[in-house]
Coordinates of C-alpha atoms and ligand atoms in Angstrom, one line a residue:
X3 CA -50.2 -45.1 -44.0
X4 CA -52.2 -47.4 -41.6
X5 CA -52.7 -46.4 -38.0
X6 CA -50.6 -49.5 -37.0
X7 CA -47.7 -48.5 -39.2
X8 CA -47.9 -44.9 -37.9
X9 CA -48.0 -46.1 -34.2
X10 CA -45.1 -48.4 -34.9
X11 CA -43.1 -45.6 -36.5
X12 CA -43.8 -43.3 -33.5
X13 CA -42.8 -46.0 -31.1
X14 CA -39.5 -46.4 -33.0
X15 CA -39.1 -42.6 -32.9
X16 CA -39.7 -42.4 -29.2
X17 CA -37.4 -45.3 -28.6
X18 CA -34.7 -43.5 -30.6
X19 CA -35.3 -40.3 -28.7
X20 CA -35.1 -42.1 -25.4
X21 CA -31.8 -43.7 -26.5
X22 CA -30.4 -40.4 -27.5
X23 CA -31.5 -38.9 -24.2
X24 CA -30.0 -41.7 -22.1
X25 CA -26.7 -41.5 -24.0
X26 CA -26.7 -37.7 -23.5
X27 CA -27.4 -38.0 -19.8
X28 CA -24.7 -40.7 -19.4
X29 CA -22.3 -38.4 -21.3
X30 CA -23.0 -35.5 -19.0
X31 CA -22.6 -37.7 -15.9
X32 CA -19.3 -39.0 -17.2
X33 CA -18.2 -35.5 -18.1
X34 CA -18.9 -34.2 -14.7
X35 CA -17.3 -37.2 -13.2
X36 CA -14.3 -36.5 -15.4
X37 CA -14.3 -32.9 -14.4
X38 CA -14.3 -33.7 -10.7
X39 CA -11.5 -36.2 -11.0
X40 CA -9.4 -33.7 -13.0
X41 CA -9.7 -31.1 -10.2
X42 CA -9.5 -33.6 -7.3
X43 CA -6.9 -36.2 -8.2
X44 CA -8.0 -39.8 -7.8
X45 CA -4.7 -40.4 -6.1
X46 CA -4.6 -39.4 -2.4
X47 CA -4.8 -35.7 -1.9
X48 CA -1.7 -33.7 -1.3
X49 CA -0.5 -30.1 -1.8
X50 CA 2.9 -29.8 -3.6
X51 CA 4.3 -26.3 -3.0
X52 CA 7.5 -25.2 -4.7
X53 CA 9.7 -22.5 -3.2
X54 CA 13.4 -21.8 -2.4
X55 CA 12.9 -21.4 1.3
X56 CA 15.2 -23.9 2.8
X57 CA 17.7 -21.8 4.8
X58 CA 17.8 -20.1 8.1
X59 CA 14.9 -17.7 8.7
X60 CA 13.1 -18.6 5.4
X61 CA 12.5 -22.3 6.3
X62 CA 11.2 -21.2 9.7
X63 CA 8.5 -19.1 8.1
X64 CA 7.4 -21.8 5.7
X65 CA 7.4 -24.3 8.6
X66 CA 4.8 -22.2 10.4
X67 CA 2.5 -22.3 7.4
X68 CA 3.0 -26.0 6.9
X69 CA 2.0 -26.6 10.5
X70 CA -1.3 -24.8 10.1
X71 CA -2.0 -26.4 6.7
X72 CA -1.5 -29.9 8.0
X73 CA -3.6 -29.5 11.2
X74 CA -6.4 -27.1 10.3
X75 CA -9.5 -29.2 9.4
X76 CA -10.6 -26.6 6.8
X77 CA -7.2 -27.0 5.1
X78 CA -5.0 -30.1 4.7
X79 CA -6.0 -31.5 8.2
X80 CA -9.5 -32.3 7.2
X81 CA -11.0 -35.7 6.1
X82 CA -9.5 -37.1 4.0
X83 CA -6.2 -35.4 4.8
X84 CA -4.3 -33.4 2.3
X85 CA -0.7 -33.2 3.5
X86 CA 1.7 -30.5 2.5
X87 CA 4.5 -31.8 0.2
X88 CA 7.5 -29.4 0.5
X89 CA 9.1 -29.2 -2.9
X90 CA 11.5 -26.5 -2.0
X91 CA 14.9 -26.3 -3.8
X92 CA 17.8 -24.8 -1.9
X93 CA 19.6 -21.6 -3.1
X94 CA 18.8 -18.0 -2.0
X95 CA 16.8 -15.8 -4.3
X96 CA 15.7 -18.9 -6.3
X97 CA 19.2 -19.2 -7.8
X98 CA 18.7 -22.9 -8.3
X99 CA 15.0 -23.2 -7.9
X100 CA 14.0 -21.1 -10.9
X101 CA 15.9 -23.3 -13.3
X102 CA 14.4 -26.5 -11.8
X103 CA 10.9 -24.9 -12.0
X104 CA 11.5 -23.9 -15.7
X105 CA 12.3 -27.6 -16.5
X106 CA 9.2 -28.8 -14.7
X107 CA 6.9 -26.4 -16.4
X108 CA 8.4 -27.2 -19.8
X109 CA 7.9 -30.9 -19.1
X110 CA 4.3 -30.3 -18.0
X111 CA 5.0 -31.4 -14.5
X112 CA 3.9 -28.3 -12.5
X113 CA 3.6 -28.4 -8.7
X114 CA 0.3 -27.3 -7.2
X115 CA 1.6 -23.9 -6.4
X116 CA 5.0 -22.2 -6.9
X117 CA 6.7 -19.1 -5.6
X118 CA 7.1 -16.2 -8.0
X119 CA 8.0 -12.5 -7.4
X120 CA 5.3 -10.0 -8.1
X121 CA 6.2 -7.9 -11.1
X122 CA 8.1 -8.8 -14.3
X123 CA 9.0 -12.3 -13.1
X124 CA 5.4 -13.2 -12.7
X125 CA 4.7 -11.7 -16.1
X126 CA 7.0 -14.3 -17.6
X127 CA 4.8 -17.1 -16.3
X128 CA 1.6 -15.3 -17.4
X129 CA 2.9 -14.6 -20.9
X130 CA 4.1 -18.2 -21.2
X131 CA 0.6 -19.4 -20.4
X132 CA 1.9 -21.3 -17.4
X133 CA -0.4 -20.0 -14.7
X134 CA -4.1 -19.4 -14.3
X135 CA -5.9 -16.2 -13.4
X136 CA -7.3 -16.4 -9.9
X137 CA -9.9 -13.6 -9.8
X138 CA -12.4 -16.0 -8.2
X139 CA -10.0 -16.6 -5.2
X140 CA -9.8 -12.8 -4.8
X141 CA -13.5 -12.4 -5.0
X142 CA -14.3 -15.3 -2.6
X143 CA -11.9 -13.9 0.0
X144 CA -12.2 -10.2 -0.4
X145 CA -8.4 -9.9 -1.0
X146 CA -8.5 -7.0 -3.5
X147 CA -9.5 -4.4 -0.9
X148 CA -7.0 -5.5 1.8
X149 CA -3.8 -6.0 -0.2
X150 CA -1.4 -3.0 -0.8
X151 CA -2.5 -1.3 -4.1
X152 CA 1.1 -1.2 -5.4
X153 CA 1.2 -5.0 -5.1
X154 CA -2.2 -5.5 -6.8
X155 CA -0.8 -3.6 -9.8
X156 CA 2.2 -5.9 -10.0
X157 CA 0.2 -9.1 -10.1
X158 CA -2.5 -7.9 -12.5
X159 CA -2.3 -8.5 -16.2
X160 CA -5.0 -7.4 -18.7
X161 CA -7.5 -7.1 -15.8
X162 CA -6.8 -10.5 -14.3
X163 CA -5.1 -11.3 -11.0
X164 CA -2.5 -14.0 -11.1
X165 CA -1.0 -14.7 -7.7
X166 CA -1.5 -14.2 -3.9
X167 CA 1.3 -12.1 -2.3
X168 CA 2.3 -13.3 1.1
X169 CA 4.6 -10.5 2.0
X170 CA 6.6 -7.3 1.2
X171 CA 10.4 -7.4 1.6
X172 CA 12.9 -4.5 1.6
X173 CA 16.1 -5.1 -0.4
X174 CA 18.1 -1.9 0.4
X175 CA 19.1 -2.6 4.0
X176 CA 22.5 -2.0 5.4
X177 CA 23.0 -4.3 8.4
X178 CA 25.8 -3.7 10.9
X179 CA 27.2 -4.8 14.1
X180 CA 27.0 -1.9 16.6
X181 CA 29.6 -3.4 18.9
X182 CA 32.1 -3.8 16.1
X183 CA 31.5 -0.2 15.0
X184 CA 31.8 1.0 18.6
X185 CA 35.1 -0.7 19.0
X186 CA 36.4 1.2 16.0
X187 CA 35.0 4.5 17.4
X188 CA 32.1 4.6 14.9
X189 CA 28.5 5.4 15.8
X190 CA 25.6 5.1 13.4
X191 CA 22.1 6.1 14.3
X192 CA 19.8 3.2 13.3
X193 CA 17.6 4.2 10.4
X194 CA 19.4 7.5 9.9
X195 CA 20.3 8.6 6.4
X196 CA 24.0 8.0 5.4
X197 CA 25.9 9.1 2.3
X198 CA 28.1 6.8 0.2
X199 CA 31.2 8.8 1.2
X200 CA 30.4 8.5 4.9
X201 CA 30.1 4.8 4.5
X202 CA 33.5 4.6 2.8
X203 CA 35.0 6.7 5.6
X204 CA 33.6 4.3 8.1
X205 CA 34.9 1.3 6.3
X206 CA 38.4 2.9 6.1
X207 CA 38.2 3.4 9.8
X208 CA 37.4 -0.3 10.3
X209 CA 40.3 -1.3 8.2
X210 CA 42.7 0.9 10.2
X211 CA 41.4 0.3 13.7
X212 CA 40.2 -3.4 13.4
X213 CA 42.3 -4.9 10.6
X214 CA 40.9 -8.4 11.3
X215 CA 37.3 -7.3 10.7
X216 CA 35.9 -7.5 7.1
X217 CA 34.4 -4.1 6.5
X218 CA 31.7 -5.4 4.2
X219 CA 30.7 -9.0 4.0
X220 CA 29.5 -10.4 0.7
X221 CA 28.1 -13.7 -0.6
X222 CA 27.4 -15.5 -3.8
X223 CA 26.5 -13.9 -7.1
X224 CA 22.9 -12.8 -6.5
X225 CA 24.0 -11.0 -3.4
X226 CA 26.6 -9.1 -5.5
X227 CA 23.8 -8.1 -7.8
X228 CA 21.7 -6.9 -4.9
X229 CA 24.7 -4.8 -3.8
X230 CA 25.0 -3.3 -7.3
X231 CA 21.2 -2.7 -7.5
X232 CA 21.2 -0.8 -4.2
X233 CA 24.3 1.2 -5.1
X234 CA 22.6 2.2 -8.4
X235 CA 19.5 3.2 -6.5
X236 CA 21.7 5.3 -4.1
X237 CA 23.3 7.1 -6.9
X238 CA 20.4 7.6 -9.3
X239 CA 17.6 8.1 -6.8
X240 CA 14.1 6.6 -7.1
X241 CA 13.1 8.3 -10.4
X242 CA 16.5 7.9 -12.1
X243 CA 16.4 4.2 -11.1
X244 CA 12.8 3.7 -12.3
X245 CA 13.7 5.2 -15.6
X246 CA 16.2 2.5 -16.3
X247 CA 13.4 0.0 -17.0
X248 CA 11.7 2.0 -19.7
X249 CA 12.4 1.3 -23.3
X250 CA 14.6 4.4 -23.5
X251 CA 16.2 3.7 -20.1
X252 CA 19.8 5.1 -20.1
X253 CA 22.2 2.5 -18.8
X254 CA 25.0 4.3 -20.5
X255 CA 24.7 7.5 -18.5
X256 CA 27.6 9.1 -16.6
X257 CA 25.7 8.5 -13.3
X258 CA 25.5 4.8 -14.2
X259 CA 29.3 4.9 -14.7
X260 CA 29.7 6.5 -11.3
X261 CA 27.4 3.9 -9.7
X262 CA 29.4 1.1 -11.3
X263 CA 32.7 2.6 -10.0
X264 CA 31.2 2.9 -6.6
X265 CA 30.3 -0.8 -6.7
X266 CA 33.8 -1.6 -7.8
X267 CA 35.2 0.4 -4.8
X268 CA 32.8 -1.4 -2.4
X269 CA 34.1 -4.7 -3.6
X270 CA 37.6 -3.8 -2.4
X271 CA 36.2 -3.9 1.2
X272 CA 34.7 -7.4 0.9
X273 CA 35.9 -10.9 1.7
X274 CA 37.7 -12.8 -1.0
X275 CA 35.6 -16.0 -0.6
X276 CA 32.3 -14.2 -1.4
X277 CA 31.3 -16.5 -4.3
X278 CA 31.3 -19.5 -2.0
X279 CA 29.1 -18.0 0.8
X280 CA 25.4 -18.1 1.0
X281 CA 23.5 -15.0 2.2
X282 CA 23.3 -16.5 5.6
X283 CA 27.0 -17.2 5.7
X284 CA 27.8 -13.6 4.8
X285 CA 25.2 -12.2 7.2
X286 CA 26.4 -14.3 10.1
X287 CA 29.9 -12.8 9.7
X288 CA 28.3 -9.5 11.0
X289 CA 26.5 -11.3 13.9
X290 CA 29.7 -13.1 14.9
X291 CA 31.7 -9.8 14.9
X292 CA 33.8 -10.9 12.0
X293 CA 32.4 -8.3 9.6
X294 CA 31.1 -4.7 10.2
X295 CA 28.5 -4.3 7.4
X296 CA 26.4 -6.4 5.1
X297 CA 23.8 -5.4 2.5
X298 CA 20.9 -7.8 2.4
X299 CA 17.1 -7.9 2.2
X300 CA 15.2 -8.0 5.4
X301 CA 14.9 -11.8 5.3
X302 CA 18.2 -11.2 7.3
X303 CA 16.0 -9.9 10.2
X304 CA 14.1 -13.2 10.2
X305 CA 17.4 -15.0 10.3
X306 CA 18.9 -12.9 13.1
X307 CA 16.0 -12.0 15.3
X308 CA 15.0 -13.9 18.3
X309 CA 12.3 -11.5 19.4
X310 CA 9.7 -13.5 17.6
X311 CA 9.8 -17.2 18.3
X312 CA 11.2 -19.0 15.2
X313 CA 14.0 -16.6 14.6
X314 CA 17.1 -18.6 14.0
X315 CA 20.0 -16.9 15.7
X316 CA 17.9 -15.5 18.5
X317 CA 19.8 -12.1 18.5
X318 CA 18.5 -8.9 19.8
X319 CA 17.7 -6.1 17.3
X320 CA 19.6 -2.8 18.0
X321 CA 21.9 -4.6 20.4
X322 CA 23.5 -7.5 18.4
X323 CA 22.6 -6.0 15.0
X324 CA 21.2 -2.8 13.7
X325 CA 20.3 -1.3 10.3
X326 CA 19.8 1.6 8.1
X327 CA 19.0 2.2 4.4
X328 CA 21.8 1.5 2.0
X329 CA 23.8 4.8 1.9
X330 CA 22.2 7.2 -0.6
X331 CA 18.9 5.4 -0.6
X332 CA 17.3 6.7 2.6
X333 CA 13.6 7.4 2.1
X334 CA 13.3 4.9 -0.7
X335 CA 11.9 1.4 -0.1
X336 CA 13.5 -1.0 -2.7
X337 CA 10.7 -3.6 -2.5
X338 CA 9.8 -7.0 -3.7
X339 CA 7.1 -9.5 -2.9
X340 CA 6.9 -13.3 -2.7
X341 CA 3.7 -14.5 -4.2
X342 CA 2.2 -17.9 -5.0
X343 CA 0.5 -19.0 -8.1
X344 CA -1.9 -21.6 -9.5
X345 CA -0.1 -23.4 -12.3
X346 CA -2.0 -24.6 -15.3
X347 CA -2.5 -28.4 -14.9
X348 CA -1.8 -28.3 -11.1
X349 CA -2.2 -32.0 -10.1
X350 CA -4.3 -31.1 -7.0
X351 CA -6.1 -28.0 -8.2
X352 CA -8.7 -27.8 -5.4
X353 CA -6.0 -28.1 -2.8
X354 CA -4.1 -25.3 -4.5
X355 CA -7.1 -23.1 -4.5
X356 CA -7.5 -23.6 -0.7
X357 CA -3.8 -23.0 -0.2
X358 CA -4.0 -19.6 -2.0
X359 CA -7.1 -18.6 -0.1
X360 CA -5.2 -19.5 3.1
X361 CA -2.0 -17.6 2.1
X362 CA -3.9 -14.3 1.7
X363 CA -5.7 -14.7 5.1
X364 CA -4.8 -12.5 8.1
X365 CA -3.9 -15.6 10.1
X366 CA -1.3 -16.8 7.5
X367 CA 0.2 -13.4 7.0
X368 CA 0.5 -12.6 10.6
X369 CA 2.0 -16.0 11.4
X370 CA 4.4 -16.2 8.5
X371 CA 5.8 -12.6 8.2
X372 CA 7.1 -12.0 11.8
X373 CA 9.2 -15.1 11.4
X374 CA 10.2 -14.6 7.8
X375 CA 11.4 -11.0 8.4
X376 CA 8.9 -9.4 6.1
X377 CA 5.9 -7.1 6.4
X378 CA 2.5 -8.4 5.3
X379 CA 1.0 -7.8 1.9
X380 CA -2.3 -7.2 3.7
X381 CA -2.7 -3.7 5.1
X382 CA -4.8 -4.8 8.1
X383 CA -2.2 -6.8 9.9
X384 CA -1.4 -6.4 13.6
X385 CA 1.8 -4.4 14.0
X386 CA 2.2 -5.5 17.6
X387 CA 3.2 -9.0 16.3
X388 CA 6.2 -7.6 14.5
X389 CA 9.7 -7.1 15.9
X390 CA 11.6 -3.8 16.2
X391 CA 13.0 -3.9 12.7
X392 CA 9.7 -4.9 11.1
X393 CA 7.9 -2.1 13.0
X394 CA 10.4 0.3 11.3
X395 CA 9.8 -1.4 8.0
X396 CA 6.0 -1.1 8.3
X397 CA 6.4 2.7 8.9
X398 CA 8.9 3.1 6.0
X399 CA 6.6 1.2 3.6
X400 CA 4.1 4.0 4.1
X401 CA 6.5 6.9 4.3
X402 CA 9.1 6.1 1.6
X403 CA 9.1 6.4 -2.1
X404 CA 9.0 3.0 -3.8
X405 CA 11.6 1.3 -6.0
X406 CA 11.1 -2.1 -7.7
X407 CA 13.9 -4.6 -7.1
X408 CA 15.9 -6.0 -10.0
X409 CA 17.5 -9.0 -8.2
X410 CA 14.1 -10.2 -7.0
X411 CA 12.1 -10.0 -10.1
X412 CA 10.0 -6.9 -9.6
X413 CA 11.6 -4.6 -12.3
X414 CA 13.0 -7.1 -14.7
X415 CA 12.2 -10.5 -16.3
X416 CA 14.0 -13.7 -15.6
X417 CA 15.8 -13.4 -19.0
X418 CA 17.0 -9.8 -18.2
X419 CA 18.1 -10.9 -14.8
X420 CA 20.1 -13.8 -16.3
X421 CA 21.8 -11.3 -18.7
X422 CA 22.8 -9.1 -15.7
X423 CA 24.1 -12.2 -13.9
X424 CA 26.4 -13.1 -16.8
X425 CA 27.7 -9.5 -16.9
X426 CA 28.4 -9.5 -13.1
X427 CA 30.1 -12.8 -13.4
X428 CA 32.5 -11.4 -15.9
X429 CA 33.0 -8.1 -14.0
X430 CA 33.9 -9.9 -10.8
X431 CA 37.0 -11.3 -12.5
X432 CA 37.8 -8.5 -15.0
X433 CA 36.8 -5.4 -12.9
X434 CA 36.5 -3.7 -16.3
X435 CA 33.9 -0.9 -15.7
X436 CA 33.5 0.0 -19.4
X437 CA 32.9 -3.6 -20.5
X438 CA 30.5 -4.1 -17.6
X439 CA 28.5 -1.0 -18.5
X440 CA 28.4 -2.0 -22.2
X441 CA 27.0 -5.5 -21.2
X442 CA 24.3 -3.8 -19.0
X443 CA 23.4 -1.5 -21.9
X444 CA 23.1 -4.6 -24.1
X445 CA 21.0 -6.4 -21.5
X446 CA 18.6 -3.5 -21.4
X447 CA 18.4 -3.2 -25.2
X448 CA 17.6 -6.9 -25.6
X449 CA 15.0 -7.2 -22.8
X450 CA 13.3 -3.8 -22.0
Ligands
GAL507 C1 14.2 -13.6 -2.4 C2 12.9 -13.9 -1.8 C3 13.0 -13.8 -0.3 C4 14.2 -14.5 0.3 C5 15.4 -14.2 -0.5 C6 16.6 -15.1 -0.1 O1 14.2 -13.7 -3.7 O2 11.9 -13.0 -2.2 O3 11.8 -14.3 0.3 O4 13.9 -15.8 0.3 O5 15.2 -14.4 -1.9 O6 16.5 -16.4 -0.5

C-alpha cells in the first residue's frame, strides 16, 4: 500500500472517529437536556399537592404551609416562581380523596406529592410501585435522626424511606363539654382514666338529667369506624389489639364479641343523623352544648382551639371543651401520621423534592402542627408553641404504650379498611353482632 493511500485511509478513519465522537457528544448533550426537562417541566413551575385537608382546622394548617411555600425565595417564592396548587379533595380521613387518588395514579396522572398515612396504607403505594424512595432527601436534611423512631419504622420498606411525616395524631380521644357535664352533675378530671362502665353511667345521667342533650355525637361512616377501633382497643388493651393484625389475629374471640357489643351499646346514645354529619359537624355539637361527648382524633383540637392563631372555633381548652383517653384506653396512644410522598412520574419532580425537604423542617412542623392539632413528627420541636391539649399529647406520646390506628391506615391496608367499611355499613342497619363479627373475621383472613 502506497504512503498516499495509507494517509488517505487514516484521514478517512480520523474523519469517521471525529464523526462518531461528535454524534456521541451531541447525544450526551441531548440526553442531559432531556433529563433536566423531565425533572423540571418545560411548562411553568408549580407544585401540585394532593390531600384531604379542606375542612375546619385541617385547611388552616395547610394554609400556613402554603403561605410559607409561596413566599420563601428558597421554595416556591423564588425566581421563577413555583406556586402551590392545592389539589385537595374534601372528605374527612380521605373518604373521597383516596378513590380520586387511586384513579389518578392508575391513569398515570400523579400530583407532585400526595398525602398518605405512615404504615400499611403507605405500603400499598410502595408495593404498587407508585412512589419513589426518598433516602437522598433524608440524607440531605438529616431527617433520620430527628424523626420519632416508631415513625421511621412505618415509612421504611426494604431499607428505603418512602415519605416525610409531618405530624403524629392521636385517635383515641374522648372530647367532652365540661359545662354540659356539670349541669348534669358529672365531673370528669381531664386526662384521667375512665372505664367503659363509668362512661355508660355518665351517659345515662345525661339522658335522665338533660334529655335534650345527645350523650355521644357521631358522624359519617369513618367516624363510626374510629369509635369501633377505640372501643376494641379499650377492651383488648394494646397487646390484644396489636395481635389482631398478625396472620393469626383472632377477630373471632369472646373479647372481640364483647367489644362489638359495647360498640352496639354506644350507638344507642348517638344522634340518628350520624351518617350525614362530617366530623366537624359532630364535634361542633359538643362545643355548642348540644352533645356531651364525641370520640375523635386530635385534629378536633385544631378545629376547636383558639389558643393558637388559626384555630377555627377559637374556644378555650379545659373551659369550652376538655378531653381524656377513650374509656379503657388510658395509657395507650392510638397513633397515626400524615406523611407526604414523591410519586413516580411527578410532573414537577424538583419542586416535589424541595417540598418534602421543607415539610420535614423544624419551621414547617412547628408552624403546621399547633394549628392542625397534632404533635410534630420531629422530636426537637418547641413545646412552648403548642396549646394545652397538645402539651398533654406531647407528654403522652412519650409515656404511653403505642397502638397503630386502623381507620387511619397505620395497621391495615386500604383494601382491608374498605372491607371493614362495608361490614360497618351493614352493621349500622342490621345491628347483627354475629354477622358483623363474621365479616370482620373474613376481612382479616383475606387481608392480613
Ligand atoms: C385523618 C388524617 C388527619 C385528619 C383526619 C380527618 O385521616 O390523618 O390529618 O385530617 O383524617 O380528616
